[in-house]
Amino acid sequence: MAQAAYLHIPFCEQICHYCDFNKVFLKGQPVEEYLQSMAIEMKNTLETHPTTGLNTIFVGGGTPTVLDMKQMELFLKSIHTHLKPVNDAIEYTFEANPGDLSKEKLQLLKDFGVNRLSFGVQTFDDELLKKIGRTHRHKDVLRSIELAKEVGFKNISLDLIYALPGQTIESFYHTLEIAFGLEVNHFSAYSLIIEPKTVFYNLMQKGRLTLPSQENEAEMYELLMDEMEKHGYAQYEISNFSKRGFESQHNLTYWNNDEYYGIGAGAHSYIDGQRVANAGPLKKYMSLIEESGFPYLETHQVSVSEKMEEELFLGLRKTAGISKNKFEKKYGKSIHSIFGHQISEQKDKGLLEETEEMLRLTRVGKLLGNEVFQAFIGVI
């Protein structure tokens, strides 16, 4: 039974050069009609697949905070009506673009129960921000966090990206220094991945994109891990760090291989053992909602074999790793009876380590996580 919900707002005022998420330019889009379609999807989804209650709601994008006050209120009312986030214990997150949030908009979010903000900062180097297509600047981040704290938000996360074009280790260190001075409770930090159909991909194809070497990228990641630990942020997942008690419960839903609702254009769900993909283009999404009440493009019943593989490559992202007892209780077989050969192989390479209770990545394994995860795919 799903106890988490992701809601997708695909609108952006500016498309970042690295972004391959489902998004469209805001200008001229049927925003209110899209929000009404999302409300119908929420209602129908919860009626068809009821839940005893949600533990997390996460609104992502795109840029959810580009909605104006009227649109934001319409959207928040829909969530309140259909997903019922009335319990203070729910982790209720909005992704935010620094500079988009007025004090009035922040207060509106807070009044409707939003209690966590995730700011897409990426870097504090203004020249790098221009280079990657971001419209905010260093000063906008400082102001947005100041306003959020004034309104009463205590759970704030910052997204950072490293291994950016032309970025040096010194530049990344400087970004971390500034970030730690802001006294937020959570960081997500990812290395840049060049995805097809992005500006950066096209530049790379033309030989016009200069990226740090793999050695420098690895050095930045090691610097990240060391500095986070030094400043009191525990690494609880490959790319996520938090003060105690501020781990992202929504993202842990994915890494624990638990079920969740996905609402909106291009969103994905995992409900009743099925993985479901929504239509991505706005017109297609809205027409499917109008025709049938659901925007499903693909539905896949996940086999037991696939579930076990997913348990491995998702669970190993967590620093704590995978509980061998929980795996056996869930699937009726020991983890070694299914993946014993692969586990031994990765341990011999120094990428996995094992205790009586847990199986987890080593520090070197975190650097080569994708190689480890690949070892468990297509085994059964």
mmCIF file of C-alpha atoms in Angstrom:
data_model
loop_
_atom_site.group_PDB
_atom_site.id
_atom_site.type_symbol
_atom_site.label_atom_id
_atom_site.label_comp_id
_atom_site.label_asym_id
_atom_site.label_seq_id
_atom_site.Cartn_x
_atom_site.Cartn_y
_atom_site.Cartn_z
ATOM 1 C CA MET A 1 0.000 0.000 0.000
ATOM 2 C CA ALA A 2 1.404 3.375 -1.040
ATOM 3 C CA GLN A 3 2.148 5.838 1.746
ATOM 4 C CA ALA A 4 4.027 8.436 -0.293
ATOM 5 C CA ALA A 5 2.994 10.715 -3.154
ATOM 6 C CA TYR A 6 5.031 12.589 -5.747
ATOM 7 C CA LEU A 7 3.327 15.419 -7.671
ATOM 8 C CA HIS A 8 4.875 16.895 -10.826
ATOM 9 C CA ILE A 9 4.647 20.529 -11.891
ATOM 10 C CA PRO A 10 6.357 20.656 -15.313
ATOM 11 C CA PHE A 11 6.530 24.431 -15.804
ATOM 12 C CA CYS A 12 9.789 26.421 -15.913
ATOM 13 C CA GLU A 13 10.651 30.012 -16.778
ATOM 14 C CA GLN A 14 14.108 28.887 -17.894
ATOM 15 C CA ILE A 15 15.328 25.441 -19.014
ATOM 16 C CA CYS A 16 18.650 24.512 -17.403
ATOM 17 C CA HIS A 17 21.326 23.211 -19.766
ATOM 18 C CA TYR A 18 21.653 19.859 -17.956
ATOM 19 C CA CYS A 19 17.989 19.108 -17.234
ATOM 20 C CA ASP A 20 16.235 16.131 -18.839
ATOM 21 C CA PHE A 21 13.172 16.096 -16.567
ATOM 22 C CA ASN A 22 9.701 16.421 -18.063
ATOM 23 C CA LYS A 23 9.310 20.200 -18.373
ATOM 24 C CA VAL A 24 7.959 22.988 -20.597
ATOM 25 C CA PHE A 25 8.339 26.772 -20.739
ATOM 26 C CA LEU A 26 5.697 28.396 -18.544
ATOM 27 C CA LYS A 27 4.651 31.138 -20.981
ATOM 28 C CA GLY A 28 1.404 30.391 -22.809
ATOM 29 C CA GLN A 29 0.756 27.076 -21.044
ATOM 30 C CA PRO A 30 -2.732 26.014 -19.779
ATOM 31 C CA VAL A 31 -1.616 26.022 -16.147
ATOM 32 C CA GLU A 32 -5.041 26.112 -14.449
ATOM 33 C CA GLU A 33 -6.406 23.370 -16.733
ATOM 34 C CA TYR A 34 -3.354 21.232 -15.978
ATOM 35 C CA LEU A 35 -3.849 21.696 -12.225
ATOM 36 C CA GLN A 36 -7.508 20.670 -12.598
ATOM 37 C CA SER A 37 -6.402 17.511 -14.457
ATOM 38 C CA MET A 38 -4.007 16.741 -11.608
ATOM 39 C CA ALA A 39 -6.890 17.128 -9.118
ATOM 40 C CA ILE A 40 -8.936 14.570 -11.093
ATOM 41 C CA GLU A 41 -5.967 12.176 -11.162
ATOM 42 C CA MET A 42 -5.468 12.564 -7.393
ATOM 43 C CA LYS A 43 -9.141 11.867 -6.698
ATOM 44 C CA ASN A 44 -9.374 8.837 -9.002
ATOM 45 C CA THR A 45 -6.061 7.371 -7.876
ATOM 46 C CA LEU A 46 -6.929 7.502 -4.178
ATOM 47 C CA GLU A 47 -10.396 6.076 -4.813
ATOM 48 C CA THR A 48 -8.971 3.190 -6.879
ATOM 49 C CA HIS A 49 -5.930 2.571 -4.680
ATOM 50 C CA PRO A 50 -6.852 3.728 -1.142
ATOM 51 C CA THR A 51 -4.246 4.292 1.545
ATOM 52 C CA THR A 52 -4.441 4.273 5.320
ATOM 53 C CA GLY A 53 -2.579 7.592 5.220
ATOM 54 C CA LEU A 54 0.403 9.276 3.626
ATOM 55 C CA ASN A 55 3.743 9.703 5.364
ATOM 56 C CA THR A 56 5.285 11.947 2.701
ATOM 57 C CA ILE A 57 4.221 14.292 -0.093
ATOM 58 C CA PHE A 58 6.825 15.684 -2.473
ATOM 59 C CA VAL A 59 6.067 18.346 -5.082
ATOM 60 C CA GLY A 60 8.751 18.494 -7.770
ATOM 61 C CA GLY A 61 9.261 19.635 -11.307
ATOM 62 C CA GLY A 62 9.958 21.566 -13.404
ATOM 63 C CA THR A 63 9.731 24.442 -10.958
ATOM 64 C CA PRO A 64 6.671 24.219 -8.679
ATOM 65 C CA THR A 65 7.291 27.689 -7.267
ATOM 66 C CA VAL A 66 6.718 29.401 -10.663
ATOM 67 C CA LEU A 67 2.974 29.053 -9.997
ATOM 68 C CA ASP A 68 1.457 32.435 -9.131
ATOM 69 C CA MET A 69 -0.421 32.950 -5.873
ATOM 70 C CA LYS A 70 -3.829 32.085 -7.353
ATOM 71 C CA GLN A 71 -2.525 28.960 -9.094
ATOM 72 C CA MET A 72 -0.573 27.911 -6.014
ATOM 73 C CA GLU A 73 -3.650 28.208 -3.811
ATOM 74 C CA LEU A 74 -5.742 26.186 -6.288
ATOM 75 C CA PHE A 75 -3.089 23.458 -6.308
ATOM 76 C CA LEU A 76 -2.620 23.402 -2.530
ATOM 77 C CA LYS A 77 -6.383 23.143 -2.012
ATOM 78 C CA SER A 78 -6.505 20.129 -4.356
ATOM 79 C CA ILE A 79 -3.760 18.403 -2.384
ATOM 80 C CA HIS A 80 -5.536 19.213 0.885
ATOM 81 C CA THR A 81 -8.827 17.810 -0.434
ATOM 82 C CA HIS A 82 -7.580 14.597 -2.033
ATOM 83 C CA LEU A 83 -4.333 13.688 -0.219
ATOM 84 C CA LYS A 84 -5.349 15.144 3.159
ATOM 85 C CA PRO A 85 -1.969 16.269 4.577
ATOM 86 C CA VAL A 86 -3.505 17.289 7.901
ATOM 87 C CA ASN A 87 -1.077 15.420 10.148
ATOM 88 C CA ASP A 88 1.989 17.436 11.230
ATOM 89 C CA ALA A 89 3.991 14.199 11.145
ATOM 90 C CA ILE A 90 3.752 14.113 7.330
ATOM 91 C CA GLU A 91 6.896 15.252 5.554
ATOM 92 C CA TYR A 92 5.497 17.692 2.972
ATOM 93 C CA THR A 93 8.154 19.016 0.586
ATOM 94 C CA PHE A 94 8.107 21.639 -2.163
ATOM 95 C CA GLU A 95 10.997 22.034 -4.572
ATOM 96 C CA ALA A 96 11.847 25.703 -4.948
ATOM 97 C CA ASN A 97 13.937 27.881 -7.213
ATOM 98 C CA PRO A 98 15.925 30.516 -5.279
ATOM 99 C CA GLY A 99 14.446 33.916 -6.090
ATOM 100 C CA ASP A 100 10.946 32.608 -6.970
ATOM 101 C CA LEU A 101 9.549 32.739 -3.470
ATOM 102 C CA SER A 102 8.038 35.911 -2.039
ATOM 103 C CA LYS A 103 7.268 36.017 1.672
ATOM 104 C CA GLU A 104 3.546 35.811 0.780
ATOM 105 C CA LYS A 105 4.052 32.643 -1.269
ATOM 106 C CA LEU A 106 6.139 31.069 1.489
ATOM 107 C CA GLN A 107 3.414 31.887 4.021
ATOM 108 C CA LEU A 108 0.782 30.328 1.742
ATOM 109 C CA LEU A 109 2.821 27.099 1.552
ATOM 110 C CA LYS A 110 3.225 27.053 5.320
ATOM 111 C CA ASP A 111 -0.483 27.727 5.923
ATOM 112 C CA PHE A 112 -1.365 24.653 3.835
ATOM 113 C CA GLY A 113 0.978 22.376 5.792
ATOM 114 C CA VAL A 114 4.157 22.391 3.677
ATOM 115 C CA ASN A 115 6.969 21.867 6.183
ATOM 116 C CA ARG A 116 10.045 21.189 4.051
ATOM 117 C CA LEU A 117 11.678 23.169 1.238
ATOM 118 C CA SER A 118 14.228 21.853 -1.251
ATOM 119 C CA PHE A 119 16.138 24.645 -3.011
ATOM 120 C CA GLY A 120 17.861 23.954 -6.344
ATOM 121 C CA VAL A 121 21.069 25.876 -5.609
ATOM 122 C CA GLN A 122 23.601 23.768 -7.622
ATOM 123 C CA THR A 123 26.582 26.108 -6.978
ATOM 124 C CA PHE A 124 27.383 29.456 -5.351
ATOM 125 C CA ASP A 125 29.679 30.447 -8.220
ATOM 126 C CA ASP A 126 27.749 33.067 -10.226
ATOM 127 C CA GLU A 127 29.778 32.476 -13.384
ATOM 128 C CA LEU A 128 29.082 28.742 -13.216
ATOM 129 C CA LEU A 129 25.377 29.440 -12.616
ATOM 130 C CA LYS A 130 25.287 31.407 -15.888
ATOM 131 C CA LYS A 131 27.173 28.637 -17.680
ATOM 132 C CA ILE A 132 24.668 25.952 -16.634
ATOM 133 C CA GLY A 133 21.609 28.055 -17.530
ATOM 134 C CA ARG A 134 20.415 28.972 -14.039
ATOM 135 C CA THR A 135 18.770 32.374 -13.594
ATOM 136 C CA HIS A 136 19.322 32.801 -9.851
ATOM 137 C CA ARG A 137 22.519 34.086 -8.277
ATOM 138 C CA HIS A 138 24.349 33.586 -4.984
ATOM 139 C CA LYS A 139 22.523 36.506 -3.320
ATOM 140 C CA ASP A 140 19.108 35.048 -4.295
ATOM 141 C CA VAL A 141 19.844 31.859 -2.343
ATOM 142 C CA LEU A 142 20.790 33.824 0.767
ATOM 143 C CA ARG A 143 17.624 35.921 0.547
ATOM 144 C CA SER A 144 15.314 32.932 -0.098
ATOM 145 C CA ILE A 145 16.664 30.994 2.877
ATOM 146 C CA GLU A 146 16.427 34.070 5.082
ATOM 147 C CA LEU A 147 12.763 34.561 4.087
ATOM 148 C CA ALA A 148 11.965 30.866 4.586
ATOM 149 C CA LYS A 149 13.389 30.955 8.107
ATOM 150 C CA GLU A 150 11.473 34.167 8.877
ATOM 151 C CA VAL A 151 8.217 32.447 7.894
ATOM 152 C CA GLY A 152 9.101 29.521 10.170
ATOM 153 C CA PHE A 153 10.509 26.794 7.905
ATOM 154 C CA LYS A 154 12.972 24.694 9.888
ATOM 155 C CA ASN A 155 13.470 21.798 7.470
ATOM 156 C CA ILE A 156 15.417 23.151 4.482
ATOM 157 C CA SER A 157 17.435 21.170 1.948
ATOM 158 C CA LEU A 158 19.865 22.422 -0.702
ATOM 159 C CA ASP A 159 20.654 20.635 -3.982
ATOM 160 C CA LEU A 160 24.254 20.928 -5.178
ATOM 161 C CA ILE A 161 25.900 19.697 -8.393
ATOM 162 C CA TYR A 162 29.605 19.056 -8.833
ATOM 163 C CA ALA A 163 31.829 18.192 -11.819
ATOM 164 C CA LEU A 164 30.268 21.111 -13.710
ATOM 165 C CA PRO A 165 31.898 22.428 -16.908
ATOM 166 C CA GLY A 166 35.051 24.304 -15.950
ATOM 167 C CA GLN A 167 34.520 23.705 -12.223
ATOM 168 C CA THR A 168 37.663 23.273 -10.135
ATOM 169 C CA ILE A 169 38.086 21.442 -6.853
ATOM 170 C CA GLU A 170 38.784 24.826 -5.222
ATOM 171 C CA SER A 171 35.539 26.256 -6.635
ATOM 172 C CA PHE A 172 33.545 23.301 -5.307
ATOM 173 C CA TYR A 173 35.211 23.621 -1.900
ATOM 174 C CA HIS A 174 34.202 27.313 -1.838
ATOM 175 C CA THR A 175 30.565 26.362 -2.609
ATOM 176 C CA LEU A 176 30.615 23.896 0.287
ATOM 177 C CA GLU A 177 32.057 26.517 2.651
ATOM 178 C CA ILE A 178 29.229 28.928 1.815
ATOM 179 C CA ALA A 179 26.615 26.153 2.058
ATOM 180 C CA PHE A 180 27.692 25.123 5.562
ATOM 181 C CA GLY A 181 27.404 28.722 6.720
ATOM 182 C CA LEU A 182 23.665 28.743 5.900
ATOM 183 C CA GLU A 183 22.837 26.281 8.706
ATOM 184 C CA VAL A 184 20.346 24.136 6.821
ATOM 185 C CA ASN A 185 19.565 20.550 7.814
ATOM 186 C CA HIS A 186 19.959 18.600 4.583
ATOM 187 C CA PHE A 187 22.001 18.468 1.380
ATOM 188 C CA SER A 188 21.608 16.478 -1.828
ATOM 189 C CA ALA A 189 24.764 16.582 -3.952
ATOM 190 C CA TYR A 190 25.115 14.923 -7.356
ATOM 191 C CA SER A 191 27.797 14.796 -10.003
ATOM 192 C CA LEU A 192 26.727 16.215 -13.344
ATOM 193 C CA ILE A 193 25.380 13.587 -15.736
ATOM 194 C CA ILE A 194 25.079 14.564 -19.388
ATOM 195 C CA GLU A 195 21.694 13.345 -20.586
ATOM 196 C CA PRO A 196 20.455 13.141 -24.219
ATOM 197 C CA LYS A 197 18.196 15.937 -25.471
ATOM 198 C CA THR A 198 19.827 18.560 -23.243
ATOM 199 C CA VAL A 199 21.809 21.662 -24.216
ATOM 200 C CA PHE A 200 24.937 20.173 -22.640
ATOM 201 C CA TYR A 201 24.535 16.939 -24.609
ATOM 202 C CA ASN A 202 24.378 18.871 -27.872
ATOM 203 C CA LEU A 203 27.455 20.897 -26.905
ATOM 204 C CA MET A 204 29.324 17.728 -25.958
ATOM 205 C CA GLN A 205 28.476 16.148 -29.333
ATOM 206 C CA LYS A 206 30.046 19.193 -30.998
ATOM 207 C CA GLY A 207 33.172 19.011 -28.801
ATOM 208 C CA ARG A 208 32.302 22.296 -27.119
ATOM 209 C CA LEU A 209 31.854 21.122 -23.531
ATOM 210 C CA THR A 210 34.868 20.888 -21.228
ATOM 211 C CA LEU A 211 34.221 18.763 -18.139
ATOM 212 C CA PRO A 212 36.468 17.922 -15.171
ATOM 213 C CA SER A 213 38.364 14.628 -15.507
ATOM 214 C CA GLN A 214 37.002 11.465 -13.870
ATOM 215 C CA GLU A 215 39.841 11.737 -11.342
ATOM 216 C CA ASN A 216 38.769 15.294 -10.437
ATOM 217 C CA GLU A 217 35.145 14.225 -10.204
ATOM 218 C CA ALA A 218 36.099 11.432 -7.784
ATOM 219 C CA GLU A 219 38.221 13.894 -5.794
ATOM 220 C CA MET A 220 35.234 16.274 -5.522
ATOM 221 C CA TYR A 221 33.047 13.428 -4.246
ATOM 222 C CA GLU A 222 35.610 12.441 -1.631
ATOM 223 C CA LEU A 223 35.930 16.096 -0.614
ATOM 224 C CA LEU A 224 32.135 16.240 -0.324
ATOM 225 C CA MET A 225 31.985 13.177 1.944
ATOM 226 C CA ASP A 226 34.833 14.407 4.155
ATOM 227 C CA GLU A 227 33.512 17.957 4.519
ATOM 228 C CA MET A 228 29.950 16.814 5.233
ATOM 229 C CA GLU A 229 31.196 14.545 8.002
ATOM 230 C CA LYS A 230 33.407 17.309 9.397
ATOM 231 C CA HIS A 231 30.426 19.662 9.599
ATOM 232 C CA GLY A 232 28.076 17.176 11.279
ATOM 233 C CA TYR A 233 26.063 15.945 8.284
ATOM 234 C CA ALA A 234 25.675 12.158 8.202
ATOM 235 C CA GLN A 235 25.788 10.501 4.794
ATOM 236 C CA TYR A 236 22.703 8.286 4.764
ATOM 237 C CA GLU A 237 22.646 7.666 0.987
ATOM 238 C CA ILE A 238 25.187 7.934 -1.825
ATOM 239 C CA SER A 239 24.226 11.541 -2.624
ATOM 240 C CA ASN A 240 22.391 12.673 0.522
ATOM 241 C CA PHE A 241 23.556 14.103 3.842
ATOM 242 C CA SER A 242 21.611 15.367 6.832
ATOM 243 C CA LYS A 243 21.606 16.392 10.443
ATOM 244 C CA ARG A 244 20.142 13.695 12.689
ATOM 245 C CA GLY A 245 16.382 13.338 12.180
ATOM 246 C CA PHE A 246 16.298 15.345 8.941
ATOM 247 C CA GLU A 247 16.784 12.509 6.428
ATOM 248 C CA SER A 248 14.414 12.796 3.440
ATOM 249 C CA GLN A 249 11.648 10.339 4.264
ATOM 250 C CA HIS A 250 10.244 10.662 0.764
ATOM 251 C CA ASN A 251 13.463 9.631 -0.951
ATOM 252 C CA LEU A 252 13.891 6.788 1.528
ATOM 253 C CA THR A 253 10.579 5.464 0.172
ATOM 254 C CA TYR A 254 12.294 4.899 -3.189
ATOM 255 C CA TRP A 255 15.492 3.420 -1.740
ATOM 256 C CA ASN A 256 13.507 1.102 0.552
ATOM 257 C CA ASN A 257 11.656 -0.114 -2.566
ATOM 258 C CA ASP A 258 8.296 0.861 -1.038
ATOM 259 C CA GLU A 259 5.230 1.812 -3.057
ATOM 260 C CA TYR A 260 4.229 5.399 -3.949
ATOM 261 C CA TYR A 261 1.759 7.419 -5.997
ATOM 262 C CA GLY A 262 2.997 9.536 -8.914
ATOM 263 C CA ILE A 263 0.652 12.336 -9.988
ATOM 264 C CA GLY A 264 1.110 14.607 -12.995
ATOM 265 C CA ALA A 265 2.569 14.613 -16.508
ATOM 266 C CA GLY A 266 5.490 12.196 -16.827
ATOM 267 C CA ALA A 267 5.191 11.005 -13.216
ATOM 268 C CA HIS A 268 5.761 7.349 -12.301
ATOM 269 C CA SER A 269 3.900 5.289 -9.708
ATOM 270 C CA TYR A 270 4.548 2.010 -7.944
ATOM 271 C CA ILE A 271 1.152 0.788 -6.727
ATOM 272 C CA ASP A 272 -0.116 -2.711 -5.888
ATOM 273 C CA GLY A 273 2.971 -4.316 -7.399
ATOM 274 C CA GLN A 274 2.698 -2.379 -10.669
ATOM 275 C CA ARG A 275 5.007 0.297 -12.049
ATOM 276 C CA VAL A 276 2.982 2.852 -13.987
ATOM 277 C CA ALA A 277 4.231 5.643 -16.280
ATOM 278 C CA ASN A 278 2.055 8.684 -16.981
ATOM 279 C CA ALA A 279 1.984 10.420 -20.360
ATOM 280 C CA GLY A 280 4.563 13.212 -20.465
ATOM 281 C CA PRO A 281 3.310 15.817 -22.984
ATOM 282 C CA LEU A 282 0.742 18.123 -21.382
ATOM 283 C CA LYS A 283 -1.908 17.764 -24.109
ATOM 284 C CA LYS A 284 -1.640 13.966 -24.059
ATOM 285 C CA TYR A 285 -1.764 13.878 -20.251
ATOM 286 C CA MET A 286 -4.832 16.128 -20.097
ATOM 287 C CA SER A 287 -6.681 14.340 -22.924
ATOM 288 C CA LEU A 288 -6.168 10.941 -21.267
ATOM 289 C CA ILE A 289 -7.510 12.327 -17.983
ATOM 290 C CA GLU A 290 -10.537 13.683 -19.846
ATOM 291 C CA GLU A 291 -11.125 10.358 -21.649
ATOM 292 C CA SER A 292 -10.631 7.861 -18.833
ATOM 293 C CA GLY A 293 -9.756 9.702 -15.628
ATOM 294 C CA PHE A 294 -6.217 8.264 -15.700
ATOM 295 C CA PRO A 295 -3.141 9.346 -17.732
ATOM 296 C CA TYR A 296 -1.424 5.955 -17.881
ATOM 297 C CA LEU A 297 0.856 5.300 -20.835
ATOM 298 C CA GLU A 298 2.542 2.102 -19.609
ATOM 299 C CA THR A 299 1.760 -0.399 -16.856
ATOM 300 C CA HIS A 300 4.150 -3.135 -15.809
ATOM 301 C CA GLN A 301 3.496 -5.869 -13.245
ATOM 302 C CA VAL A 302 6.765 -6.251 -11.342
ATOM 303 C CA SER A 303 7.833 -9.887 -10.997
ATOM 304 C CA VAL A 304 9.318 -11.270 -7.782
ATOM 305 C CA SER A 305 12.695 -11.538 -9.527
ATOM 306 C CA GLU A 306 12.577 -7.871 -10.512
ATOM 307 C CA LYS A 307 11.552 -6.876 -6.979
ATOM 308 C CA MET A 308 14.558 -8.692 -5.527
ATOM 309 C CA GLU A 309 16.934 -7.047 -8.005
ATOM 310 C CA GLU A 310 15.441 -3.638 -7.258
ATOM 311 C CA GLU A 311 15.805 -4.312 -3.539
ATOM 312 C CA LEU A 312 19.550 -4.714 -4.117
ATOM 313 C CA PHE A 313 20.377 -1.803 -6.390
ATOM 314 C CA LEU A 314 18.058 0.638 -4.597
ATOM 315 C CA GLY A 315 18.846 -0.510 -1.060
ATOM 316 C CA LEU A 316 22.603 -0.422 -1.567
ATOM 317 C CA ARG A 317 22.329 3.322 -2.236
ATOM 318 C CA LYS A 318 21.701 3.733 1.497
ATOM 319 C CA THR A 319 24.811 4.047 3.659
ATOM 320 C CA ALA A 320 23.260 1.606 6.137
ATOM 321 C CA GLY A 321 22.817 -0.845 3.264
ATOM 322 C CA ILE A 322 20.386 -3.761 3.137
ATOM 323 C CA SER A 323 19.136 -5.757 6.093
ATOM 324 C CA LYS A 324 19.646 -9.450 5.313
ATOM 325 C CA ASN A 325 16.896 -10.443 7.762
ATOM 326 C CA LYS A 326 14.369 -8.053 6.218
ATOM 327 C CA PHE A 327 15.198 -9.353 2.744
ATOM 328 C CA GLU A 328 14.577 -12.948 3.855
ATOM 329 C CA LYS A 329 11.301 -12.051 5.586
ATOM 330 C CA LYS A 330 10.103 -10.149 2.511
ATOM 331 C CA TYR A 331 10.999 -12.773 -0.099
ATOM 332 C CA GLY A 332 11.214 -16.054 1.820
ATOM 333 C CA LYS A 333 14.794 -16.640 0.646
ATOM 334 C CA SER A 334 18.160 -15.548 1.964
ATOM 335 C CA ILE A 335 19.984 -12.834 0.055
ATOM 336 C CA HIS A 336 22.965 -15.183 -0.400
ATOM 337 C CA SER A 337 20.851 -17.951 -1.923
ATOM 338 C CA ILE A 338 19.927 -15.545 -4.739
ATOM 339 C CA PHE A 339 22.931 -13.233 -5.080
ATOM 340 C CA GLY A 340 25.732 -15.099 -3.290
ATOM 341 C CA HIS A 341 28.092 -15.184 -6.289
ATOM 342 C CA GLN A 342 27.632 -11.475 -7.071
ATOM 343 C CA ILE A 343 28.084 -10.497 -3.423
ATOM 344 C CA SER A 344 31.339 -12.450 -3.186
ATOM 345 C CA GLU A 345 32.590 -10.887 -6.420
ATOM 346 C CA GLN A 346 31.919 -7.335 -5.241
ATOM 347 C CA LYS A 347 33.435 -8.051 -1.816
ATOM 348 C CA ASP A 348 36.598 -9.379 -3.492
ATOM 349 C CA LYS A 349 36.821 -6.119 -5.446
ATOM 350 C CA GLY A 350 36.552 -4.171 -2.189
ATOM 351 C CA LEU A 351 33.247 -2.572 -3.227
ATOM 352 C CA LEU A 352 30.937 -4.323 -0.738
ATOM 353 C CA GLU A 353 31.290 -5.135 2.934
ATOM 354 C CA GLU A 354 29.165 -7.394 5.103
ATOM 355 C CA THR A 355 28.243 -7.701 8.761
ATOM 356 C CA GLU A 356 26.056 -10.312 10.427
ATOM 357 C CA GLU A 357 23.026 -8.068 9.828
ATOM 358 C CA MET A 358 23.798 -5.826 6.854
ATOM 359 C CA LEU A 359 25.250 -5.676 3.354
ATOM 360 C CA ARG A 360 26.568 -2.270 2.261
ATOM 361 C CA LEU A 361 28.904 -0.363 -0.032
ATOM 362 C CA THR A 362 32.446 0.403 1.097
ATOM 363 C CA ARG A 363 33.816 3.923 0.652
ATOM 364 C CA VAL A 364 35.370 2.832 -2.656
ATOM 365 C CA GLY A 365 32.041 1.183 -3.534
ATOM 366 C CA LYS A 366 30.312 4.552 -3.189
ATOM 367 C CA LEU A 367 32.663 5.924 -5.840
ATOM 368 C CA LEU A 368 31.794 3.033 -8.163
ATOM 369 C CA GLY A 369 28.161 2.533 -7.173
ATOM 370 C CA ASN A 370 26.794 2.074 -10.692
ATOM 371 C CA GLU A 371 29.268 -0.728 -11.334
ATOM 372 C CA VAL A 372 28.070 -2.522 -8.181
ATOM 373 C CA PHE A 373 24.374 -2.036 -8.995
ATOM 374 C CA GLN A 374 24.866 -3.364 -12.517
ATOM 375 C CA ALA A 375 26.213 -6.615 -11.085
ATOM 376 C CA PHE A 376 22.778 -7.451 -9.626
ATOM 377 C CA ILE A 377 20.682 -6.750 -12.735
ATOM 378 C CA GLY A 378 19.557 -9.631 -14.919
ATOM 379 C CA VAL A 379 20.949 -12.244 -12.506
ATOM 380 C CA ILE A 380 17.756 -14.200 -11.826
#
